[in-house]
Tab-separated table of C-alpha atoms in Angstrom:
chain	number	residue	atom	x	y	z
A	345	MET	CA	114.589	84.654	113.538
A	346	ALA	CA	112.455	86.135	116.325
A	347	GLU	CA	109.083	84.530	116.934
A	348	ARG	CA	106.212	85.620	119.173
A	349	THR	CA	102.769	84.171	119.795
A	350	PHE	CA	99.509	86.039	120.455
A	351	ASP	CA	95.911	84.920	120.655
A	352	VAL	CA	95.045	87.220	117.748
A	353	VAL	CA	97.201	88.917	115.114
A	354	VAL	CA	95.561	91.852	113.314
A	355	ILE	CA	97.092	93.078	110.042
A	356	GLY	CA	96.285	96.749	109.519
A	357	GLY	CA	96.405	99.341	112.294
A	358	GLY	CA	93.652	101.671	111.123
A	359	ALA	CA	90.343	102.281	112.843
A	360	VAL	CA	89.020	98.847	111.868
A	361	GLY	CA	92.063	96.938	113.059
A	362	GLU	CA	92.113	98.929	116.286
A	363	ASN	CA	88.538	97.902	117.010
A	364	VAL	CA	89.205	94.210	116.359
A	365	ALA	CA	92.249	94.237	118.636
A	366	ALA	CA	90.578	96.214	121.412
A	367	ARG	CA	87.478	94.038	121.382
A	368	ALA	CA	89.568	90.860	121.493
A	369	VAL	CA	91.560	92.179	124.454
A	370	GLN	CA	88.363	93.175	126.246
A	371	GLY	CA	87.301	89.564	125.782
A	372	GLY	CA	90.391	88.318	127.596
A	373	LEU	CA	92.749	87.661	124.656
A	374	THR	CA	96.156	88.995	123.721
A	375	ALA	CA	96.440	90.862	120.438
A	376	ALA	CA	99.164	92.179	118.148
A	377	LEU	CA	98.292	95.046	115.814
A	378	VAL	CA	100.612	95.301	112.806
A	379	GLU	CA	100.896	98.479	110.716
A	380	HIS	CA	103.475	99.485	108.102
A	381	GLU	CA	102.468	103.155	107.766
A	382	ARG	CA	100.679	105.093	110.510
A	383	PHE	CA	98.630	103.623	113.320
A	384	GLY	CA	95.187	105.142	112.943
A	385	GLY	CA	95.130	104.437	109.226
A	386	GLU	CA	93.553	106.109	106.213
A	387	CYS	CA	90.548	107.593	107.992
A	388	SER	CA	92.612	109.367	110.616
A	389	TYR	CA	95.224	110.899	108.325
A	390	TRP	CA	94.065	110.999	104.689
A	391	ALA	CA	90.304	110.464	104.476
A	392	CYS	CA	87.423	111.046	106.909
A	393	MET	CA	89.006	113.427	109.391
A	394	PRO	CA	91.080	115.728	107.164
A	395	SER	CA	88.457	115.893	104.412
A	396	LYS	CA	85.745	116.963	106.837
A	397	ALA	CA	88.125	119.444	108.461
A	398	LEU	CA	88.621	121.010	105.016
A	399	LEU	CA	84.886	121.064	104.291
A	400	ARG	CA	83.503	122.359	107.580
A	401	PRO	CA	84.741	125.985	107.439
A	402	GLY	CA	83.285	126.499	103.963
A	403	ASN	CA	79.973	124.911	104.948
A	404	LEU	CA	79.759	127.121	108.020
A	405	LEU	CA	80.549	130.276	106.061
A	406	ALA	CA	77.895	129.387	103.477
A	407	ALA	CA	75.361	128.830	106.264
A	408	VAL	CA	76.146	132.206	107.800
A	409	ARG	CA	75.633	133.909	104.434
A	410	ARG	CA	72.107	132.486	104.305
A	411	MET	CA	71.104	134.536	107.333
A	412	PRO	CA	70.144	138.226	107.265
A	413	GLY	CA	72.141	140.754	109.239
A	414	VAL	CA	75.494	139.107	108.569
A	415	ALA	CA	78.181	141.334	107.100
A	416	ASP	CA	79.196	140.525	103.539
A	417	GLY	CA	82.759	139.954	102.471
A	418	ALA	CA	83.867	137.229	104.857
A	419	ARG	CA	86.279	134.781	103.215
A	420	LEU	CA	88.119	131.645	104.199
A	421	ASP	CA	91.752	131.941	105.193
A	422	PRO	CA	93.344	128.849	103.628
A	423	ALA	CA	96.299	128.907	106.012
A	424	GLU	CA	93.977	128.784	109.025
A	425	VAL	CA	91.903	126.009	107.446
A	426	PHE	CA	95.047	123.982	106.764
A	427	ALA	CA	96.332	124.560	110.305
A	428	ARG	CA	93.082	123.272	111.801
A	429	ARG	CA	93.177	120.273	109.434
A	430	ASP	CA	96.762	119.571	110.486
A	431	ALA	CA	95.729	119.617	114.148
A	432	PHE	CA	93.033	117.018	113.498
A	433	VAL	CA	95.587	114.680	111.923
A	434	SER	CA	98.149	115.378	114.683
A	435	ASN	CA	100.463	116.714	111.981
A	436	TRP	CA	100.581	113.160	110.621
A	437	ASP	CA	102.260	111.893	113.774
A	438	ASP	CA	100.754	108.626	115.048
A	439	GLY	CA	102.328	108.765	118.512
A	440	SER	CA	98.960	109.248	120.205
A	441	GLN	CA	97.576	106.175	118.428
A	442	VAL	CA	100.522	104.092	119.620
A	443	ASP	CA	99.889	105.384	123.140
A	444	TRP	CA	96.245	104.340	122.802
A	445	ALA	CA	97.290	100.802	121.832
A	446	ARG	CA	99.585	100.537	124.834
A	447	ASP	CA	96.879	101.799	127.188
A	448	ALA	CA	94.441	99.280	125.680
A	449	ASP	CA	96.932	96.416	126.229
A	450	VAL	CA	97.289	95.955	122.477
A	451	GLU	CA	100.799	95.220	121.197
A	452	ALA	CA	101.561	97.721	118.415
A	453	VAL	CA	104.015	96.215	115.915
A	454	ARG	CA	105.523	98.249	113.077
A	455	GLY	CA	106.231	96.364	109.896
A	456	ARG	CA	104.844	95.068	106.630
A	457	ALA	CA	103.039	91.789	107.238
A	458	ARG	CA	102.540	88.813	104.947
A	459	ILE	CA	100.606	85.645	105.662
A	460	THR	CA	103.065	82.790	105.220
A	461	GLY	CA	101.065	79.864	106.533
A	462	GLU	CA	98.218	78.810	108.773
A	463	ARG	CA	97.998	81.252	111.689
A	464	GLU	CA	101.431	82.588	110.699
A	465	VAL	CA	102.376	86.166	109.810
A	466	THR	CA	105.901	87.114	108.759
A	467	LEU	CA	107.161	90.695	108.946
A	468	GLY	CA	109.569	92.416	106.601
A	469	ASP	CA	112.463	91.922	109.003
A	470	GLY	CA	111.903	88.167	109.002
A	471	SER	CA	110.322	87.960	112.447
A	472	VAL	CA	107.238	85.779	112.829
A	473	LEU	CA	103.975	86.337	114.670
A	474	ARG	CA	101.849	83.306	115.397
A	475	ALA	CA	98.162	83.425	116.259
A	476	LYS	CA	96.574	80.854	118.569
A	477	HIS	CA	93.031	81.704	117.560
A	478	GLY	CA	92.968	83.908	114.491
A	479	VAL	CA	94.580	86.259	112.016
A	480	VAL	CA	92.411	89.227	111.018
A	481	VAL	CA	93.048	91.237	107.841
A	482	CYS	CA	92.054	94.910	108.116
A	483	THR	CA	94.235	96.501	105.442
A	484	GLY	CA	91.525	98.693	103.970
A	485	SER	CA	91.483	99.879	100.380
A	486	VAL	CA	93.578	101.817	97.892
A	487	PRO	CA	92.615	104.211	95.075
A	488	LYS	CA	91.553	102.653	91.801
A	489	LYS	CA	92.843	104.187	88.584
A	490	PRO	CA	90.719	104.146	85.434
A	491	PRO	CA	92.228	102.971	82.137
A	492	VAL	CA	92.974	106.425	80.714
A	493	GLU	CA	95.777	106.822	78.214
A	494	GLY	CA	98.788	108.587	79.728
A	495	LEU	CA	97.482	108.539	83.309
A	496	ASP	CA	100.455	106.562	84.584
A	497	ASP	CA	102.861	109.121	83.122
A	498	VAL	CA	101.562	112.306	84.755
A	499	ARG	CA	101.560	113.680	88.280
A	500	VAL	CA	98.185	113.116	89.920
A	501	TRP	CA	96.527	113.621	93.241
A	502	THR	CA	94.774	110.755	94.946
A	503	SER	CA	92.516	111.321	97.926
A	504	ARG	CA	95.667	111.453	100.075
A	505	GLU	CA	97.106	114.459	98.299
A	506	ALA	CA	93.689	116.108	98.097
A	507	THR	CA	93.256	115.989	101.872
A	508	SER	CA	96.857	116.778	102.877
A	509	ALA	CA	97.947	119.521	100.428
A	510	SER	CA	98.722	122.908	101.961
A	511	GLU	CA	98.725	125.083	98.854
A	512	VAL	CA	95.642	125.986	96.839
A	513	PRO	CA	96.146	125.085	93.175
A	514	GLY	CA	95.126	127.648	90.612
A	515	THR	CA	93.090	125.030	88.771
A	516	LEU	CA	92.112	121.587	90.000
A	517	ALA	CA	90.624	119.015	87.629
A	518	VAL	CA	88.672	116.256	89.354
A	519	LEU	CA	88.154	112.982	87.545
A	520	GLY	CA	85.155	111.233	89.090
A	521	ALA	CA	81.954	112.623	90.596
A	522	GLY	CA	81.360	110.170	93.420
A	523	VAL	CA	81.636	111.011	97.105
A	524	VAL	CA	85.348	111.880	97.162
A	525	GLY	CA	85.098	113.815	93.917
A	526	VAL	CA	82.239	116.092	94.971
A	527	GLU	CA	83.502	116.654	98.518
A	528	MET	CA	86.989	117.627	97.385
A	529	ALA	CA	85.707	119.671	94.458
A	530	GLN	CA	83.659	121.819	96.809
A	531	ALA	CA	86.310	122.045	99.512
A	532	TRP	CA	89.001	123.278	97.127
A	533	ALA	CA	86.634	125.580	95.240
A	534	ARG	CA	85.767	127.316	98.493
A	535	LEU	CA	89.458	127.595	99.322
A	536	GLY	CA	89.979	129.501	96.082
A	537	ALA	CA	90.782	126.981	93.348
A	538	ARG	CA	89.119	126.939	89.966
A	539	VAL	CA	87.653	123.432	89.831
A	540	GLU	CA	86.722	121.374	86.778
A	541	LEU	CA	84.674	118.277	87.700
A	542	ILE	CA	84.434	115.476	85.143
A	543	ALA	CA	81.427	113.144	85.451
A	544	THR	CA	80.614	110.229	83.164
A	545	GLY	CA	76.889	110.502	83.914
A	546	PRO	CA	74.376	113.338	83.676
A	547	ARG	CA	74.906	114.390	87.296
A	548	PRO	CA	77.198	113.701	90.283
A	549	LEU	CA	76.550	110.876	92.756
A	550	PRO	CA	75.204	108.270	90.335
A	551	ARG	CA	74.444	105.779	93.120
A	552	TYR	CA	72.013	108.183	94.774
A	553	PRO	CA	68.559	109.405	93.763
A	554	ASP	CA	68.579	111.940	90.941
A	555	PHE	CA	67.352	114.697	93.231
A	556	ALA	CA	70.431	114.256	95.423
A	557	GLY	CA	72.842	114.491	92.516
A	558	ASP	CA	70.991	117.481	91.074
A	559	ALA	CA	71.058	119.332	94.408
A	560	VAL	CA	74.766	118.726	94.900
A	561	ALA	CA	75.453	119.756	91.295
A	562	GLU	CA	73.635	123.032	91.922
A	563	GLY	CA	75.610	123.585	95.127
A	564	LEU	CA	78.869	122.982	93.284
A	565	ARG	CA	77.937	125.380	90.493
A	566	GLU	CA	77.088	128.063	93.049
A	567	ASP	CA	80.664	127.717	94.307
A	568	GLY	CA	82.036	128.160	90.814
A	569	VAL	CA	82.752	124.508	90.039
A	570	ARG	CA	82.508	123.817	86.325
A	571	LEU	CA	80.793	120.485	85.672
A	572	HIS	CA	81.555	118.423	82.594
A	573	THR	CA	78.797	115.807	82.530
A	574	GLU	CA	78.299	112.761	80.331
A	575	THR	CA	81.910	112.856	79.254
A	576	ARG	CA	85.063	110.846	79.808
A	577	ALA	CA	88.757	111.549	80.040
A	578	GLU	CA	90.288	109.943	76.956
A	579	ARG	CA	93.932	110.853	77.536
A	580	VAL	CA	96.088	112.944	79.826
A	581	SER	CA	99.515	114.472	79.334
A	582	THR	CA	101.863	117.084	80.727
A	583	VAL	CA	101.930	120.386	78.843
A	584	ASP	CA	104.084	123.295	80.051
A	585	GLY	CA	104.172	121.863	83.569
A	586	ASN	CA	100.406	121.462	83.806
A	587	VAL	CA	98.223	118.394	83.384
A	588	ARG	CA	96.135	118.401	80.225
A	589	VAL	CA	92.964	116.310	80.235
A	590	GLU	CA	91.395	115.587	76.845
A	591	LEU	CA	87.705	114.789	77.095
A	592	SER	CA	85.554	112.605	74.867
A	593	GLY	CA	83.633	115.604	73.502
A	594	GLY	CA	86.805	117.199	72.158
A	595	THR	CA	87.351	119.637	75.042
A	596	ALA	CA	90.793	119.888	76.611
A	597	LEU	CA	91.324	121.076	80.189
A	598	ASP	CA	94.636	122.316	81.605
A	599	ALA	CA	95.053	122.099	85.377
A	600	ASP	CA	97.746	122.600	87.973
A	601	GLU	CA	96.638	119.370	89.633
A	602	LEU	CA	94.505	116.395	88.613
A	603	LEU	CA	92.614	114.540	91.329
A	604	VAL	CA	91.727	110.977	90.348
A	605	ALA	CA	88.647	110.064	92.400
A	606	THR	CA	87.255	107.072	90.528
A	607	GLY	CA	86.777	104.627	93.361
A	608	ARG	CA	88.771	102.307	95.576
A	609	ARG	CA	89.617	98.601	95.653
A	610	PRO	CA	90.539	96.252	98.517
A	611	ALA	CA	94.205	96.392	99.550
A	612	THR	CA	95.096	92.708	99.247
A	613	ASP	CA	97.919	92.828	96.687
A	614	ASP	CA	100.880	92.199	98.970
A	615	LEU	CA	99.550	90.078	101.824
A	616	GLY	CA	100.799	86.666	100.768
A	617	LEU	CA	97.297	85.414	100.052
A	618	GLU	CA	98.636	83.034	97.425
A	619	ALA	CA	100.261	81.061	100.259
A	620	ILE	CA	96.804	80.053	101.499
A	621	GLY	CA	95.099	79.578	98.161
A	622	LEU	CA	93.521	83.024	97.757
A	623	LYS	CA	94.003	85.488	94.908
A	624	PRO	CA	95.948	88.707	95.647
A	625	GLY	CA	94.174	91.903	94.666
A	626	GLU	CA	90.710	90.475	95.209
A	627	PRO	CA	88.359	91.278	98.103
A	628	LEU	CA	88.285	88.773	100.949
A	629	GLU	CA	84.860	87.180	100.895
A	630	VAL	CA	83.501	86.838	104.422
A	631	ASP	CA	80.347	85.717	106.175
A	632	ASP	CA	78.606	88.007	108.640
A	633	THR	CA	80.976	86.971	111.454
A	634	GLY	CA	83.972	88.047	109.361
A	635	LEU	CA	85.215	84.505	108.652
A	636	VAL	CA	87.001	84.381	105.298
A	637	SER	CA	85.699	81.865	102.758
A	638	GLY	CA	87.979	79.400	101.032
A	639	VAL	CA	90.453	78.898	103.882
A	640	ASP	CA	90.409	75.677	105.891
A	641	GLY	CA	90.620	75.675	109.656
A	642	GLY	CA	88.434	78.675	110.507
A	643	TRP	CA	91.355	80.903	111.518
A	644	LEU	CA	91.351	83.736	108.951
A	645	TYR	CA	89.027	86.706	109.421
A	646	ALA	CA	88.676	90.094	107.768
A	647	ALA	CA	86.791	93.339	108.347
A	648	GLY	CA	86.405	96.698	106.677
A	649	ASP	CA	87.092	97.821	103.117
A	650	VAL	CA	89.232	94.760	102.435
A	651	THR	CA	86.049	92.666	102.302
A	652	GLY	CA	84.394	94.868	99.668
A	653	ARG	CA	81.133	94.876	101.648
A	654	ALA	CA	80.605	98.465	102.773
A	655	LEU	CA	83.544	100.794	102.211
A	656	LEU	CA	82.835	103.116	105.118
A	657	THR	CA	84.808	103.563	108.329
A	658	HIS	CA	81.823	103.216	110.625
A	659	GLN	CA	80.692	99.993	108.948
A	660	GLY	CA	84.220	98.607	109.134
A	661	LYS	CA	84.384	99.372	112.851
A	662	TYR	CA	80.981	97.753	113.317
A	663	ALA	CA	82.160	94.563	111.587
A	664	ALA	CA	85.405	94.714	113.560
A	665	ARG	CA	83.565	94.676	116.875
A	666	ALA	CA	81.702	91.560	115.765
A	667	VAL	CA	84.947	89.841	114.708
A	668	GLY	CA	86.666	90.641	118.008
A	669	ASP	CA	83.695	89.293	119.958
A	670	VAL	CA	83.578	86.133	117.822
A	671	LEU	CA	87.263	85.391	118.429
A	672	ALA	CA	86.950	85.972	122.169
A	673	ALA	CA	83.835	83.807	122.426
A	674	LYS	CA	85.337	80.935	120.441
A	675	ALA	CA	88.534	81.054	122.488
A	676	ALA	CA	86.461	80.772	125.655
A	677	GLY	CA	84.484	77.842	124.259
A	678	GLN	CA	81.270	79.844	124.162
A	679	ARG	CA	78.530	79.445	121.608
A	680	VAL	CA	78.599	82.015	118.810
A	681	ASP	CA	75.086	83.006	117.756
A	682	THR	CA	75.240	83.592	114.004
A	683	THR	CA	71.589	84.483	113.533
A	684	PRO	CA	70.890	87.942	112.078
A	685	TRP	CA	71.239	90.901	114.437
A	686	SER	CA	73.246	89.038	117.086
A	687	ARG	CA	76.318	90.723	118.572
A	688	TYR	CA	78.463	88.379	116.480
A	689	THR	CA	77.095	89.299	113.044
A	690	ALA	CA	77.416	92.385	110.837
A	691	THR	CA	73.820	92.100	109.624
A	692	ALA	CA	73.381	95.826	108.992
A	693	ASP	CA	75.803	95.606	106.056
A	694	HIS	CA	72.935	94.145	104.043
A	695	HIS	CA	70.046	96.322	105.149
A	696	ALA	CA	70.965	99.530	106.908
A	697	VAL	CA	74.240	101.176	105.869
A	698	PRO	CA	74.199	104.889	106.774
A	699	GLN	CA	76.306	107.386	104.857
A	700	VAL	CA	76.699	111.143	104.839
A	701	ILE	CA	78.168	113.162	101.983
A	702	PHE	CA	79.439	116.332	103.631
A	703	THR	CA	78.913	118.684	100.724
A	704	ASP	CA	76.676	121.737	100.889
A	705	PRO	CA	73.900	120.641	100.631
A	706	GLU	CA	74.556	117.476	102.595
A	707	VAL	CA	73.261	114.101	101.493
A	708	ALA	CA	72.390	111.594	104.212
A	709	SER	CA	70.950	108.156	103.515
A	710	VAL	CA	70.399	104.746	105.063
A	711	GLY	CA	69.014	101.561	103.566
A	712	LEU	CA	67.362	101.593	100.151
A	713	THR	CA	67.506	104.726	98.034
A	714	GLU	CA	65.192	103.396	95.310
A	715	ALA	CA	62.226	100.976	95.333
A	716	GLY	CA	63.241	97.338	95.113
A	717	ASP	CA	59.917	95.805	94.033
A	718	ASP	CA	56.226	96.586	93.639
A	719	ARG	CA	55.566	96.234	97.374
A	720	HIS	CA	57.765	99.241	98.048
A	721	ARG	CA	56.218	102.686	98.122
A	722	VAL	CA	58.421	105.735	97.574
A	723	LEU	CA	57.403	109.062	99.072
A	724	ASP	CA	59.293	112.267	98.226
A	725	LEU	CA	58.723	115.619	99.911
A	726	ASP	CA	60.417	118.976	100.042
A	727	ILE	CA	61.874	119.759	103.450
A	728	ALA	CA	59.634	122.749	104.019
A	729	VAL	CA	58.775	123.024	107.697
A	730	ALA	CA	59.090	125.758	110.293
A	731	GLY	CA	62.442	124.426	111.449
A	732	SER	CA	64.006	124.543	107.989
A	733	ALA	CA	62.640	128.047	107.329
A	734	LEU	CA	64.233	129.261	110.568
A	735	HIS	CA	67.453	127.378	109.872
A	736	ALA	CA	68.302	129.288	106.690
A	737	ASP	CA	66.656	131.784	104.386
A	738	GLY	CA	65.685	130.051	101.178
A	739	TYR	CA	66.275	126.606	102.693
A	740	ALA	CA	66.048	123.990	99.935
A	741	GLY	CA	65.970	120.319	100.813
A	742	LYS	CA	64.262	117.064	100.014
A	743	ALA	CA	63.376	113.893	101.879
A	744	ARG	CA	62.552	110.407	100.648
A	745	ILE	CA	61.272	107.377	102.502
A	746	ILE	CA	60.822	103.895	101.088
A	747	VAL	CA	58.142	101.826	102.794
A	748	ASP	CA	57.513	98.096	102.779
A	749	THR	CA	53.750	98.396	102.421
A	750	GLY	CA	53.131	94.815	103.535
A	751	ARG	CA	54.796	95.255	106.919
A	752	GLU	CA	54.490	99.055	107.078
A	753	VAL	CA	58.143	99.574	108.043
A	754	LEU	CA	60.839	101.774	106.574
A	755	LEU	CA	63.404	100.231	104.224
A	756	GLY	CA	65.299	103.397	103.411
A	757	VAL	CA	65.517	107.128	104.083
A	758	THR	CA	67.351	109.863	102.171
A	759	PHE	CA	67.702	113.501	103.208
A	760	VAL	CA	69.257	116.278	101.123
A	761	GLY	CA	69.773	119.766	102.495
A	762	GLN	CA	71.808	121.968	104.763
A	763	ASP	CA	72.715	120.233	108.044
A	764	VAL	CA	70.663	117.072	107.509
A	765	ALA	CA	73.477	114.755	108.641
A	766	GLU	CA	72.418	114.843	112.279
A	767	MET	CA	68.944	113.619	111.312
A	768	LEU	CA	70.334	110.389	109.915
A	769	HIS	CA	70.701	108.367	113.096
A	770	ALA	CA	66.978	108.582	113.836
A	771	ALA	CA	66.366	107.155	110.368
A	772	THR	CA	68.933	104.418	110.948
A	773	ILE	CA	67.231	103.396	114.189
A	774	ALA	CA	63.868	103.260	112.428
A	775	VAL	CA	65.255	101.058	109.637
A	776	VAL	CA	67.319	98.736	111.854
A	777	GLY	CA	64.576	98.451	114.458
A	778	GLU	CA	61.879	97.944	111.806
A	779	VAL	CA	59.744	100.372	113.772
A	780	PRO	CA	56.130	100.094	112.559
A	781	LEU	CA	55.012	103.353	110.978
A	782	ARG	CA	51.966	103.454	113.235
A	783	ARG	CA	54.340	103.395	116.230
A	784	LEU	CA	56.734	105.844	114.588
A	785	TRP	CA	53.785	108.214	114.372
A	786	HIS	CA	54.049	108.569	118.153
A	787	ALA	CA	57.688	109.718	117.967
A	788	VAL	CA	56.665	113.362	117.938
A	789	PRO	CA	59.301	115.682	116.405
A	790	ALA	CA	60.126	118.759	118.435
A	791	PHE	CA	58.900	122.075	117.075
A	792	PRO	CA	60.412	123.995	115.367
A	793	THR	CA	63.130	121.651	114.066
A	794	ILE	CA	63.954	120.305	110.629
A	795	SER	CA	63.001	116.866	111.991
A	796	GLU	CA	59.371	117.924	111.707
A	797	VAL	CA	59.666	116.619	108.142
A	798	TRP	CA	59.135	113.153	109.686
A	799	LEU	CA	55.573	114.180	110.544
A	800	ARG	CA	54.986	115.424	107.012
A	801	LEU	CA	56.320	112.165	105.532
A	802	LEU	CA	54.057	110.038	107.695
A	803	GLU	CA	51.087	112.245	106.855
A	804	GLU	CA	51.917	111.817	103.173
A	805	TYR	CA	51.845	108.053	103.740
A	806	GLY	CA	48.330	108.423	105.115
A	807	LEU	CA	48.718	108.391	108.898
């Protein structure tokens, strides 16, 4: 049985694992990166990149239609949209990612990995990788299926099929109105599918302010998406080659495809966690340095979706950089500063997680979206400034800030509207940096841009 030793062994070759390995190597360590599917992972091939490639053409066409003087009748060419999507995912070939690993002095190892002991990882072929300093789990997450009668017996799409399909279904039913559900509903509606979106609540995006869900619902309806709110799928079956979805209100929907978009769970089922006293299928609980709880010896780390902390690629990469730096520092005998906001801690996971929903209108938020206690003041305004009026005829958008009135700093910002995503990083800096509002007042927004809404928000606060 072959056996090799590295300073660090990373299980999971997606964006998060790549960042751990690269950061460890930059710190002077050797690193093996183990992946059983494609190096580059979910985000590169089945999530972030292909989904946004499918959404962008429709968003751009909608934006053009909001301007006068543009000829009517333009339509998306699905084949061209799919071809551009395929280019972004390198036609599902991970050769360039393997080349990146080699150039970064990271050892790319193909195989399914299981933890079989302290600092020991065994591959499917029986070979063993040993880690001098740490094993890092970055296996991400997998789709979560709801307990719907018959769901296991019918053909369904997960997010993978929804982002990789190259034929437009006549009718697409979408079960779940969270981020994946609304993004894919709009993308496929604009490509020509009839879309039925099933939401258990009164509006999409239940974790966001009502005005965000209402705006996205209106955008979906404008694209012909039929929303079924405050209802549940009670059973599904196959009827004449189609999927039939029976809803709690007595309605039955027939669709060519059914997309199940009801959330994700950490991918820890088949990692051998039982060998080290942890429960398979559960998230790996970590501290802000990525150290896994419940394992003696301080050698097991995790980052990304597998921890259940913030299921977003950028947050996983952020945590991964901290983990790589921690391992390198410990190996060199250096002190690891675990106080909040040090380079070794993923502090922002608790206070300042930015996210964009790339629908039309977009939703962009960071930090709190609702008031947490009576010291928090919530200010809502329409985005109605010169920049938005120039940006699109009939521009409709909203902005919310949440202020800690005792310290006069921002705790959260939410924007809803066309092209608000690029405004989010300024908000993230303000929240992370705890910039006093009276100093933020001096960050003068350029005229005429949509960012002028910052001035209006601060004026509404009383500055």
